[in-house]
XYZ file of C-alpha atoms in Angstrom:
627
model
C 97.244 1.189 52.670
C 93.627 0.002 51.971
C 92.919 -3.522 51.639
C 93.721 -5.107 48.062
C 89.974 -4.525 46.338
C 88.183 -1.809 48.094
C 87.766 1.620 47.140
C 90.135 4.167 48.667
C 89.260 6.253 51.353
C 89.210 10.206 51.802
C 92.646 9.634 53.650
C 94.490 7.716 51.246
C 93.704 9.906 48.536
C 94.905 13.057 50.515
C 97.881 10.650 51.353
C 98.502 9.802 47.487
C 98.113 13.624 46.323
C 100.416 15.196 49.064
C 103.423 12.329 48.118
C 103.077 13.748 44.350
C 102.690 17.068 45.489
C 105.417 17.705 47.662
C 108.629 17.291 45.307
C 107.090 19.585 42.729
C 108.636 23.271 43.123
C 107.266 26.211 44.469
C 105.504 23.562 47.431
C 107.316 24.315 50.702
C 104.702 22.082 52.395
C 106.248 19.068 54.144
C 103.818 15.904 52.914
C 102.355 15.617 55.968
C 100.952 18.791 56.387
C 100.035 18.683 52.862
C 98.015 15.477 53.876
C 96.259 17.045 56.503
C 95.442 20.199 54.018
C 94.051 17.645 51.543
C 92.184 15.217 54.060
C 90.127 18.361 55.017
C 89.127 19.544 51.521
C 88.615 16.062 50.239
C 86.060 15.731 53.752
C 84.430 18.688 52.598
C 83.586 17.660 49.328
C 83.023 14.567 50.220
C 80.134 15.929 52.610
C 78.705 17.973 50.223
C 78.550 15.579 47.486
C 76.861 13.471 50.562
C 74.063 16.187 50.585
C 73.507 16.492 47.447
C 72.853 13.077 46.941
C 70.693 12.968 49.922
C 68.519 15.859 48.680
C 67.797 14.241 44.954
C 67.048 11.307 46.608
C 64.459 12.707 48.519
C 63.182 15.098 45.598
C 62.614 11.206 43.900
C 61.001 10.262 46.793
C 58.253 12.696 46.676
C 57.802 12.552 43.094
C 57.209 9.315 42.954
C 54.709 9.773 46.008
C 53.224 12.777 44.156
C 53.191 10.406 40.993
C 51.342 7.810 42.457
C 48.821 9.616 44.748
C 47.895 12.086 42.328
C 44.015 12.543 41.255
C 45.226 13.385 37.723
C 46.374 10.705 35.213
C 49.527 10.971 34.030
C 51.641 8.842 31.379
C 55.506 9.137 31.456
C 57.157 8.722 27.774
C 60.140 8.151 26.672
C 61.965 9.547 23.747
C 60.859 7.664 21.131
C 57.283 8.858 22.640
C 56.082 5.530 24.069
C 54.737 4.975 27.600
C 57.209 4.188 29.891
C 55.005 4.040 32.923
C 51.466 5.503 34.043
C 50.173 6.119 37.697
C 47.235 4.709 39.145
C 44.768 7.322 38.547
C 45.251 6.961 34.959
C 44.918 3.284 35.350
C 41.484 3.660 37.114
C 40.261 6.888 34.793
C 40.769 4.747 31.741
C 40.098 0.996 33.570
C 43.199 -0.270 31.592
C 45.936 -2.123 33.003
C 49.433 -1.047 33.639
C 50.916 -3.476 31.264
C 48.134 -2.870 28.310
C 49.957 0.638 28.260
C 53.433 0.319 29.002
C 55.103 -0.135 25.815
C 52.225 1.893 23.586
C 52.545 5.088 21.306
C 50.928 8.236 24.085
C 48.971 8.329 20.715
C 47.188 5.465 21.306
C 45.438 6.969 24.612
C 43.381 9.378 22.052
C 39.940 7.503 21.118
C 39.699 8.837 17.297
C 42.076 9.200 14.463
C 41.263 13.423 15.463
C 42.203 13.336 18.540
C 45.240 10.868 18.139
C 46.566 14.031 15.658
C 45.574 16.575 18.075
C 47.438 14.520 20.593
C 50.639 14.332 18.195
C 50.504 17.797 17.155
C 50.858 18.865 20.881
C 53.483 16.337 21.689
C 55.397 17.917 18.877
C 54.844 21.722 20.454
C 55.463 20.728 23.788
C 59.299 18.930 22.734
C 60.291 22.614 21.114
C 62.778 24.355 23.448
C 61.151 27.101 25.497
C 57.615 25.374 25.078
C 54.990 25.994 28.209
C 52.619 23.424 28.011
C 49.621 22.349 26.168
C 46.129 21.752 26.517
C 44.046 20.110 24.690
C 39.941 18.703 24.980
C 40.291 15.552 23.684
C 38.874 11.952 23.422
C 40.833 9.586 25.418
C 40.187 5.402 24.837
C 38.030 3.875 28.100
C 38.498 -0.147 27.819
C 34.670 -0.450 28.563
C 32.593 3.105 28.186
C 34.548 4.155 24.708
C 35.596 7.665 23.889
C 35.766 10.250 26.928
C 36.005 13.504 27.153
C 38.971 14.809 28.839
C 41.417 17.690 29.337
C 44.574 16.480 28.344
C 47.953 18.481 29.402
C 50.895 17.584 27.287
C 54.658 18.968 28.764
C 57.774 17.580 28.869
C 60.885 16.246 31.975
C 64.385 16.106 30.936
C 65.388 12.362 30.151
C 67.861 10.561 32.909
C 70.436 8.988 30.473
C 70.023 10.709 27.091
C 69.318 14.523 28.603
C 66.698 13.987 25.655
C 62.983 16.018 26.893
C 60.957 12.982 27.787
C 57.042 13.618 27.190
C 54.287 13.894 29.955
C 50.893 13.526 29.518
C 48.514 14.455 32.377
C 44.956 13.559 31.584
C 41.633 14.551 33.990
C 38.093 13.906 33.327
C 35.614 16.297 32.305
C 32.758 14.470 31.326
C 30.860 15.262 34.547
C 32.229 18.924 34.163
C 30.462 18.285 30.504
C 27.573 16.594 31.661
C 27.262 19.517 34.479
C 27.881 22.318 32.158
C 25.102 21.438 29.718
C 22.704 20.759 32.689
C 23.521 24.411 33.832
C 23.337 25.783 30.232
C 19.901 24.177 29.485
C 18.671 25.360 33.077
C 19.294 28.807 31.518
C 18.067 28.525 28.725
C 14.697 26.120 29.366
C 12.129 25.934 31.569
C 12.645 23.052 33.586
C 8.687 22.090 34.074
C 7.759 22.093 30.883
C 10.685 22.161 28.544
C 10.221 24.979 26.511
C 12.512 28.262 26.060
C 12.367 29.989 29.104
C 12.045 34.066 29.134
C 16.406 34.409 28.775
C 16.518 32.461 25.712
C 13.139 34.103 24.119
C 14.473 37.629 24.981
C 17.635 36.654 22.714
C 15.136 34.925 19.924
C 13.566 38.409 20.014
C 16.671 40.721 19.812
C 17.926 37.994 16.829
C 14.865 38.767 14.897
C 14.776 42.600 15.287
C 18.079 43.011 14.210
C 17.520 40.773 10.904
C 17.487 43.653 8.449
C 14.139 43.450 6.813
C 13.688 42.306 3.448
C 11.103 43.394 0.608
C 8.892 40.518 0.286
C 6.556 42.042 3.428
C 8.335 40.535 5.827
C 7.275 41.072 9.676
C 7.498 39.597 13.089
C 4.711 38.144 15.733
C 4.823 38.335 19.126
C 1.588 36.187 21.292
C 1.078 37.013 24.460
C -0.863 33.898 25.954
C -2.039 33.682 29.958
C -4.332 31.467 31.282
C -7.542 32.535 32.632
C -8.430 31.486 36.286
C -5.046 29.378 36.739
C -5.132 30.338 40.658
C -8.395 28.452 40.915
C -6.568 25.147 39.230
C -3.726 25.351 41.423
C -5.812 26.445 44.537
C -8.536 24.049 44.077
C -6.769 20.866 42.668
C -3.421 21.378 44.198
C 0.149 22.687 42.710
C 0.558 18.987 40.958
C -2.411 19.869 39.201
C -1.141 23.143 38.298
C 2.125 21.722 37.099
C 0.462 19.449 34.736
C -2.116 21.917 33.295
C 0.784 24.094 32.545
C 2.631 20.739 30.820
C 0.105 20.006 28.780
C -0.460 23.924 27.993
C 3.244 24.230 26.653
C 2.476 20.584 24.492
C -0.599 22.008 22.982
C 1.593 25.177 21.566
C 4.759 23.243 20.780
C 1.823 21.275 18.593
C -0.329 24.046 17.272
C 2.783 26.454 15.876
C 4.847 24.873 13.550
C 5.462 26.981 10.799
C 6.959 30.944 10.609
C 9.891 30.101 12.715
C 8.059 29.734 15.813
C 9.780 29.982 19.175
C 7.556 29.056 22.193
C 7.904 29.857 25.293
C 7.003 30.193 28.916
C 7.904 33.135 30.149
C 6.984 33.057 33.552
C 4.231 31.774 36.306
C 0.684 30.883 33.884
C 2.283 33.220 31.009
C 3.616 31.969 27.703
C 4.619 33.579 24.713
C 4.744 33.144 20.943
C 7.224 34.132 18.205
C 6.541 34.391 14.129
C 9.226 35.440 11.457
C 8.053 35.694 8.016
C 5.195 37.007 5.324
C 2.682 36.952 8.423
C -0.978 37.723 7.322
C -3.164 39.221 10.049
C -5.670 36.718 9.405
C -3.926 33.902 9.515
C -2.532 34.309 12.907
C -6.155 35.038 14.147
C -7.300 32.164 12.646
C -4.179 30.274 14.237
C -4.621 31.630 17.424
C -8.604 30.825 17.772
C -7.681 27.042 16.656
C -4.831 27.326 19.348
C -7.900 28.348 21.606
C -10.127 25.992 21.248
C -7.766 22.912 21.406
C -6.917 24.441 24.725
C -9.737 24.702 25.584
C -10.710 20.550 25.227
C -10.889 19.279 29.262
C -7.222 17.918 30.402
C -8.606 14.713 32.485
C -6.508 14.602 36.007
C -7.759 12.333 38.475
C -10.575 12.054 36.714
C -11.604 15.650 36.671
C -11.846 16.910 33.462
C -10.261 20.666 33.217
C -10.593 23.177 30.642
C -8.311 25.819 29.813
C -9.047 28.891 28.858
C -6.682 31.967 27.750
C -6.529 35.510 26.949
C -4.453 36.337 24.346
C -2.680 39.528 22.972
C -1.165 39.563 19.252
C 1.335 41.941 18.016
C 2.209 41.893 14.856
C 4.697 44.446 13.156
C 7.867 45.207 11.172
C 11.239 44.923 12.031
C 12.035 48.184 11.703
C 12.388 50.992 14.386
C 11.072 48.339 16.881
C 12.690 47.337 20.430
C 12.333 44.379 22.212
C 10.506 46.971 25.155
C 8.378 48.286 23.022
C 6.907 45.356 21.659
C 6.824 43.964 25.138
C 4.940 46.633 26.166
C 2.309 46.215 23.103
C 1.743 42.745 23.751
C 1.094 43.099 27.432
C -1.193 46.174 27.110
C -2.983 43.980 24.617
C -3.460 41.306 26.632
C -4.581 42.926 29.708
C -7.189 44.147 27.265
C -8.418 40.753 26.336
C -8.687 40.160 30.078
C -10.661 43.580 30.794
C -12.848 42.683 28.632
C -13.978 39.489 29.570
C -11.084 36.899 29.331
C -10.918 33.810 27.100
C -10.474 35.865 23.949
C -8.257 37.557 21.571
C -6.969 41.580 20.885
C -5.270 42.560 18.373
C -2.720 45.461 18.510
C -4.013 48.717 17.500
C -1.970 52.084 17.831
C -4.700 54.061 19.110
C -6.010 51.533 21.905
C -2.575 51.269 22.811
C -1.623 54.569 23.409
C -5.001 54.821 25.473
C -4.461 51.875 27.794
C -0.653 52.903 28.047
C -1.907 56.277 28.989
C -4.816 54.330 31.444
C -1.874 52.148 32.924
C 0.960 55.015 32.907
C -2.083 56.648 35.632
C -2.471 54.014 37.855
C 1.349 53.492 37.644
C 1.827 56.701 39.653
C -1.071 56.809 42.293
C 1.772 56.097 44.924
C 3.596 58.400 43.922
C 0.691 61.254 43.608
C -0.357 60.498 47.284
C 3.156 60.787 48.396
C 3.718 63.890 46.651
C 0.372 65.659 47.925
C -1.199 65.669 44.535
C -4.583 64.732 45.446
C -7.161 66.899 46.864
C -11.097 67.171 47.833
C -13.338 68.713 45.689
C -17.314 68.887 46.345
C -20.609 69.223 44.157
C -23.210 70.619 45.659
C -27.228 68.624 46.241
C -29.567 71.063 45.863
C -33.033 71.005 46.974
C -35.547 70.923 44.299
C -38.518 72.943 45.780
C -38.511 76.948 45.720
C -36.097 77.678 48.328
C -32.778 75.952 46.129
C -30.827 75.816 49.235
C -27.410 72.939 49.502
C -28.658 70.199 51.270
C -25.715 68.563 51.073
C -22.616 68.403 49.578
C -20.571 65.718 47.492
C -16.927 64.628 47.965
C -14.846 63.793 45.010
C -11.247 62.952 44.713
C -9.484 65.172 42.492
C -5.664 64.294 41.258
C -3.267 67.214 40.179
C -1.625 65.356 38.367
C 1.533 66.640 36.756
C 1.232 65.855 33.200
C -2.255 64.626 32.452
C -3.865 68.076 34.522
C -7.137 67.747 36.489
C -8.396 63.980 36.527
C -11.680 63.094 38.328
C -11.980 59.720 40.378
C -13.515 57.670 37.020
C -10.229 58.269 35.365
C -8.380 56.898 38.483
C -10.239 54.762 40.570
C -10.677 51.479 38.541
C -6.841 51.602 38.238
C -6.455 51.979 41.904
C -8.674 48.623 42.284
C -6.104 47.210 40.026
C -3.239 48.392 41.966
C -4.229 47.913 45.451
C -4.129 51.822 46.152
C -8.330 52.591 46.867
C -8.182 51.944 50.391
C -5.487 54.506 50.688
C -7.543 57.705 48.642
C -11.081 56.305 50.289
C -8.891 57.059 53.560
C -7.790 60.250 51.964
C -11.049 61.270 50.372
C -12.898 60.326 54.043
C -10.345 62.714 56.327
C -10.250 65.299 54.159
C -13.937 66.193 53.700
C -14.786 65.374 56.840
C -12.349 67.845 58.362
C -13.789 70.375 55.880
C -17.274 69.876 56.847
C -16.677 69.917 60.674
C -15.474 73.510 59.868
C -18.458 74.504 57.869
C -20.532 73.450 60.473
C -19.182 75.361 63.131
C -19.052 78.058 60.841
C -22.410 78.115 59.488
C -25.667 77.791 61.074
C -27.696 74.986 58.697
C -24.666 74.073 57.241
C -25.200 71.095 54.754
C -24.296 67.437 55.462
C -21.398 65.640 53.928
C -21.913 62.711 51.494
C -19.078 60.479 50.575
C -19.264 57.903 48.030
C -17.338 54.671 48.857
C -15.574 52.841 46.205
C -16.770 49.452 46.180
C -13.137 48.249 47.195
C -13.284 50.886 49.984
C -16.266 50.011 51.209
C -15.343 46.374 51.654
C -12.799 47.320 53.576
C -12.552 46.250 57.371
C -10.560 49.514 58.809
C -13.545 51.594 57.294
C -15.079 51.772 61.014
C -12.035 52.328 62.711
C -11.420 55.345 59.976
C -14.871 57.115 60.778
C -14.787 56.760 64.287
C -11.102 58.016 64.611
C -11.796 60.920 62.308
C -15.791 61.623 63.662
C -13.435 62.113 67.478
C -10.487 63.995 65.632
C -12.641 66.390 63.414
C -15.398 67.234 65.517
C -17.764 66.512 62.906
C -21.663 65.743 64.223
C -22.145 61.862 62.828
C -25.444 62.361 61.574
C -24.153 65.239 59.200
C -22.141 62.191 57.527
C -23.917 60.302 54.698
C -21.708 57.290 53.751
C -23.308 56.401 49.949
C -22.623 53.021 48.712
C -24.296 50.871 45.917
C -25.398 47.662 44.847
C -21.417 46.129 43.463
C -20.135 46.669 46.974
C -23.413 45.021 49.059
C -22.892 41.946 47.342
C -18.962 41.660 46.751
C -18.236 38.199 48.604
C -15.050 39.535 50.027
C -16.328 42.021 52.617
C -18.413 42.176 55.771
C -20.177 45.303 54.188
C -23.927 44.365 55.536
C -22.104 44.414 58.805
C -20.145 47.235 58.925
C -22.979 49.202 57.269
C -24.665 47.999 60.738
C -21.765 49.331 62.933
C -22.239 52.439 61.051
C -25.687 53.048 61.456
C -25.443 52.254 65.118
C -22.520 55.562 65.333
C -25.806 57.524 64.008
C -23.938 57.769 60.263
C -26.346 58.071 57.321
C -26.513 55.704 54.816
C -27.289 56.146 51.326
C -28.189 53.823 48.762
C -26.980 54.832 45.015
C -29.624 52.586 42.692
C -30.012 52.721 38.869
C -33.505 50.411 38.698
C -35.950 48.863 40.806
C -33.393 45.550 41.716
C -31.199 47.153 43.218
C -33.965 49.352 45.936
C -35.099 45.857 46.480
C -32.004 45.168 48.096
C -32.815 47.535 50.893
C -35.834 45.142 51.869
C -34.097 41.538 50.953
C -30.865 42.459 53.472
C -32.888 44.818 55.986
C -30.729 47.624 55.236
C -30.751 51.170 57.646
C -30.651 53.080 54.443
C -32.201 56.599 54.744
C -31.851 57.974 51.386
C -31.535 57.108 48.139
C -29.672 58.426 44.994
C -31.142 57.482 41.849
C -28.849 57.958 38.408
C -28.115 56.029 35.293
C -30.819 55.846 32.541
C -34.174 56.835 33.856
C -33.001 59.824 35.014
C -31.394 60.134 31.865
C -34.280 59.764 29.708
C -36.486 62.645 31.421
C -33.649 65.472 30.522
C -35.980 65.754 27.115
C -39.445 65.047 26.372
C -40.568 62.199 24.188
C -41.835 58.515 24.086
C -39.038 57.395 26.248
C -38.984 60.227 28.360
C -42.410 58.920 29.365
C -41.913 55.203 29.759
C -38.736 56.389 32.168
C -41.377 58.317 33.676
C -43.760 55.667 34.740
C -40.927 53.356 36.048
C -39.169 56.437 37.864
C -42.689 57.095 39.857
C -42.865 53.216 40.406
C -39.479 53.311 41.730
C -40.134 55.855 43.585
C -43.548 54.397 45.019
C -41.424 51.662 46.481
C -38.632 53.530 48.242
C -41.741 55.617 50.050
C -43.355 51.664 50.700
C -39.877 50.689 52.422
C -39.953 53.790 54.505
C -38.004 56.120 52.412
C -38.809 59.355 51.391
C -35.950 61.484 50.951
C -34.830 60.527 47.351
C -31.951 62.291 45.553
C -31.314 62.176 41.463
C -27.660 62.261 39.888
C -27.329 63.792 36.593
C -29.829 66.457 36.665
C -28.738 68.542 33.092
C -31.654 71.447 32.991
C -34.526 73.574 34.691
C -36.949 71.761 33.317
C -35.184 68.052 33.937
C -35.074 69.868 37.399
C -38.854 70.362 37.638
C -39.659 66.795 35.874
C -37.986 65.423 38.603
C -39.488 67.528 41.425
C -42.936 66.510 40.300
C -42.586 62.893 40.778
C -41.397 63.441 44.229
C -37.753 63.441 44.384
C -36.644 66.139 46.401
C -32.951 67.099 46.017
C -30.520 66.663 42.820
C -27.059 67.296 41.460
C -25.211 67.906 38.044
C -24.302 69.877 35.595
C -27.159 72.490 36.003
C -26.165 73.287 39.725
C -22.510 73.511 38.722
C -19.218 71.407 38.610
C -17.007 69.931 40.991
C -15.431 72.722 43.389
C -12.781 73.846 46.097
C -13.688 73.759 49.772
C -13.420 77.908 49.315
C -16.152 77.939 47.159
C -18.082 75.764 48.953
C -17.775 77.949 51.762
C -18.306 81.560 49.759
C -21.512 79.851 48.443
C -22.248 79.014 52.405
C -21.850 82.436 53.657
C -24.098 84.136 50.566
C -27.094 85.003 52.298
C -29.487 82.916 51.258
C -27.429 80.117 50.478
C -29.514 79.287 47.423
C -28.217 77.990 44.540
C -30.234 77.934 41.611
C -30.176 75.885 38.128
C-alpha cells in the first residue's frame, strides 16, 4: 500500500484494477496474473506519456530559443489582442522597453491612425479560420526616430488555456531596404555627376510624348541635341576634375536656360546632353532659345583660376507627333548635329528633310566601308596623264579607288574617302589602292616596252601614316615593280598635319628612288617645296587657275599671268616637269602647253578606267591618246 499522501504508483493501480476485475464474469484471470497484465500496459503508457512530455518540452525549448534569438521582431498577443510578451529584437528595432509594451493594444505598435487600421484590419483576417498570413508595409512607433517603415507579418498560435488563436506579429525593418531601393532607382534614372535625367529616363520622356495623341492647336515636340566642342582638350589639359565640373556647370546652365514647354534635360552620355519641348513650339523661338543657351555657355567657368569657355554644337529637331519613332528622331538629331560640327562647330542646324536624307545617305556610306573591303567591293581604276606636245603618248597613269557598291553603284574616292577619315578605315584602302596598282603596273611594264609610270595619290590620313614605308617596300619586293616608275603624289594638308612624320618618310621614300609629286593649287603651297627642302620632282597643278584658262576672257588672263609665275618658280626650285589636273578641251590643252606645262589629265583624255583598258590602250601602236 503506498504511503498515506502520495500519489499511487503504476503497481498499485494495476493492483487496484485486477482486485475489481477479477470477480466480474467472463474473467477467468486469477488477480495476480491480471496484475501483472495491467502493470505492463499501465508501464507502457506510462512511458509513452513520458515521451510525449519530453518532446513538447523540448519543442518549448527551442521556441523560446528561436523567440529570443531571432533577427525579426515579434510581439505575442493574447486574445483580447494585447501584448503578452515581445523578444529582444523587437525591443532593440523599436528602442522600447519590455514593460512599455507588455500590457498594450498590438495596435499601438503602428505610428499613424492609417497604419494602426491597417494593422487591425489584418489582425482581424489573420484570426478567420483557414487564414495564411498577412503582410502589410506599415509605420511602426520608434521611441526616439518616430514613424518607420517596416514589413509587418500578422498570423496567429493556438492559445494554451482557452484553445482561443492568439495573434503574432513579426515586424522587420525596411527602411534601409527603402533608403537602398530609392538610391538604386534614382541611379537609374539620373546621372549621378550632374543630377539630371540620364539617357533611360529621357528615352521613356520621349516614348511618353510620342504616344500623346496630338491635338489641333499645332502642337509638336523638340528634341536638342547639345555636345560640347573640344571637351577632350578640358579634360586632357586640366585634368578629369576639371572635366567633371565643366560638365556640372554645363547641366546647371540648361536646367536654368529651359524652363518652359515641358522641358526634360538631360545628359545622355560622355560631353552629350539633350533637350526635350512639348507644346505650340515656334521654330524661331527655339533658335532664339538655343543661341541665348549658347552664349551663356559660352561665359568662362573660372577653375583654379583659369577661366574656361564652353562652346557647343547643337542639332534641333523639331516635328509632330505623328508617324514619328523615338529612332527616327534620334537619328535626325544626331545627323544634325554632326552637321553643326562639319561645319565648323560652336553653332546651330536645324533639321531639314533634304540635308538629312543626304548626310544619312553620306553616313549610311562610310557605315559600310568594312564591310565593302571584306566583301571585295573595291577595285583600281586609272586615268591616264597625257603628254601635251605632238606625240600624245601616257606618261603616266593615275590610281583611283573605285567602290562597287551594292546599292549606291559606282562611287569614286570623293564620295568615300572623307568618311573613311571619319571612320578610321583610309589606311586600310590607301593599303588597298597602293597593292593593287602597283601589281598592275609591274605587269604593264614587263609587258610593254615604255610602259608609263604609276602615280598614286595619298590621302592625307594615308600619308601620315607610319606603315606607309614598310607597305612600298614590301610590295616594290613582292610586285617586281621598278621604284622609280612609282610616283607617290601628296599635297600641302598632309605636309603639315602635326600628327605624322610625313617630311620624314617622304625622305625614306626618296632614298628607295620613289618619285614624289607635289599636288599645289597656288604659289604657297610650291613654296613649301623650298621652306621644308622637299625631293619633289614633279608637280601637279589643279584647282582654280587651271580652271580659269578652260575659256578665254579677263580672268582667263589674270589666271594666266599667275599660272606662268607659278610656273617660273617650280623651274627656279629645280622643277620642270609640271603636270595640270582638270584639263576639259583641245584648246585648254594647248593654253596649257604654251606656258610650259608638259603633261595633263581630265575629262578631255577620258574617264576613270579598268586595268584592261589601260592595257588595250598600251598595246595600240602608237600608244597615243589624243584629246
Amino acid at each position: 500500500m503506498p504511503e498515506p499522501g502520495a500519489e499511487p504508483g503504476p503497481a498499485d493501480i494495476a493492483r487496484r484494477w485486477a482486485a475489481r476485475l477479477a470477480g466480474l464474469d467472463g474473467i477467468a484471470l486469477p488477480a495476480h496474473e491480471l496484475e501483472t497484465h495491467l502493470l505492463d500496459l499501465a508501464l507502457e503508457a506510462r512511458a509513452e506519456l513520458d515521451s510525449a512530455r519530453a518532446a513538447r518540452d523540448d519543442a518549448a525549448r527551442r521556441f523560446i530559443d528561436l523567440y529570443a534569438a531571432a533577427p525579426v521582431g515579434v510581439a505575442l498577443g493574447d486574445a483580447d489582442g494585447l501584448i503578452r510578451d515581445v523578444n529582444p529584437a523587437l525591443v532593440q528595432l523599436l528602442e522600447h522597453s519590455r514593460s512599455q509594451l507588455v500590457g498594450t493594444p498590438l495596435t499601438d505598435l503602428a505610428a499613424t491612425g492609417a497604419d494602426a487600421e491597417a494593422l487591425a484590419a489584418a489582425l482581424d483576417t489573420a484570426a478567420l479560420p483557414g487564414r495564411r498570413p498577412r503582410r502589410e508595409r506599415l509605420s511602426v512607433s520608434h521611441a526616439k526616430d518616430g514613424p518607420l517603415r517596416a514589413r509587418v507579418t500578422v498570423a496567429t498560435l493556438t492559445g494554451d488555456t482557452d484553445g482561443l488563436p492568439h495573434p503574432v506579429v513579426m515586424v522587420e525593418d525596411v527602411n534601409d531596404l527603402d533608403l537602398l531601393g530609392e538610391q538604386l532607382r534614382r541611379q537609374n534614372v539620373v546621372d549621378p555627376l550632374t543630377g539630371l535625367p540620364n539617357s533611360y529616363h529621357f528615352e521613356n520622356a520621349l516614348d511618353t510624348a510620342l504616344a500623346t495623341t496630338p491635338s489641333d492647336d499645332g502642337e509638336r515636340i523638340g528634341l536638342l541635341y547639345f555636345d560640347v566642342d573640344g571637351f577632350k582638350v578640358i579634360n586632357d589639359g586640366l585634368g578629369p576634375g576639371a572635366g567633371d565640373e565643366v560638365l556640372r556647370q554645363v547641366a546647371r546652365k540648361l536646367r536654368t536656360q529651359f524652363t518652359d514647354h515641358e522641358p526634360v534635360v538631360a545628359r545622355l552620355s560622355g560631353d552629350g546632353f539633350a533637350v526635350l519641348l512639348r507644346g505650340v513650339l515656334d521654330n524661331a523661338e527655339v533658335v532664339s532659345l538655343v543661341e541665348d543657351t549658347m552664349r551663356e555657355l559660352a561665359e568662362p567657368i573660372y577653375l583654379e583660376g583659369k577661366g574656361i569657355g564652353v562652346n557647343v554644337s547643337v542639332g534641333i529637331v523639331l516635328t509632330d507627333t505623328a508617324g514619328q519613332t523615338r529612332e527616327e528622331l534620334h537619328r535626325a538629331a544626331e545627323i544634325t548635329l554632326h552637321r553643326a560640327k562639319e561645319n565648323g562647330k560652336a553653332q546651330w542646324m536645324l533639321f531639314e528633310r533634304e540635308l538629312h536624307d543626304r548626310d544619312r545617305r553620306r553616313y549610311g556610306i562610310g557605315a559600310a566601308i568594312g564591310g565593302g573591303l571584306e566583301n571585295g567591293q573595291f577595285g583600281v581604276d586609272y586615268e591616264p596623264t597625257v603628254t601635251l606636245d605632238d606625240r600624245h603618248r601616257i606618261a603616266v597613269v593615275n590610281a583611283v579607288l573605285r567602290w562597287n557598291h551594292p546599292e549606291h553603284g559606282v562611287l569614286r574616292g570623293r564620295e568615300f574617302f572623307p568618311l573613311a577619315d571619319t571612320t578610321g578605315m583610309t589606311p586600310a584602302l590607301g593599303e588597298l589602292l597602293l597593292t593593287q596598282s602597283m601589281a598592275d603596273a609591274a605587269a604593264w611594264q614587263q609587258e610593254f616596252d615604255g610602259a608609263p609610270d604609276l602615280c598614286v595619290r595619298l590621302p592625307t590620313r594615308f600619308a601620315i601614316d607610319p606603315n606607309l614605308v614598310r607597305i612600298v617596300r614590301t610590295e616594290l619586293a613582292r610586285t617586281g615593280l621598278p621604284p622609280n616608275r612609282l610616283r607617290l603624289c601628296t599635297d600641302s594638308a598632309a605636309l603639315t598635319d602635326p600628327r605624322g612624320e610625313v617630311l620624314e618618310t617622304l625622305s625614306v621614300l626618296a632614298d628607295l628612288d620613289v618619285k614624289i609629286t607635289l599636288a599645289v593649287s597656288g604659289a604657297a603651297d610650291l613654296e613649301l617645296i623650298h621652306q621644308y627642302r622637299l625631293p619633289v620632282g614633279f608637280v601637279i597643278i589643279s584647282g582654280s587657275l587651271v580652271d580659269a584658262l578652260a575659256d578665254e576672257g579677263q580672268s582667263a588672263e589674270g589666271a594666266r599671268q599667275h599660272l606662268a609665275t607659278l610656273l617660273g618658280r617650280a623651274r627656279e626650285l629645280g622643277i620642270s616637269r609640271i603636270g595640270a589636273d582638270g584639263v576639259r578641251s583641245t584648246e585648254h590643252a594647248h593654253r596649257l602647253a604654251e606656258l610650259g606645262v608638259v603633261a595633263g589629265r581630265g575629262k578631255v583624255f577620258g574617264e576613270e578606267v579598268g586595268a584592261g583598258t589601260i592595257r588595250s590602250m598600251l598595246a595600240e601602236p602608237p600608244g597615243r591618246v589624243r584629246p
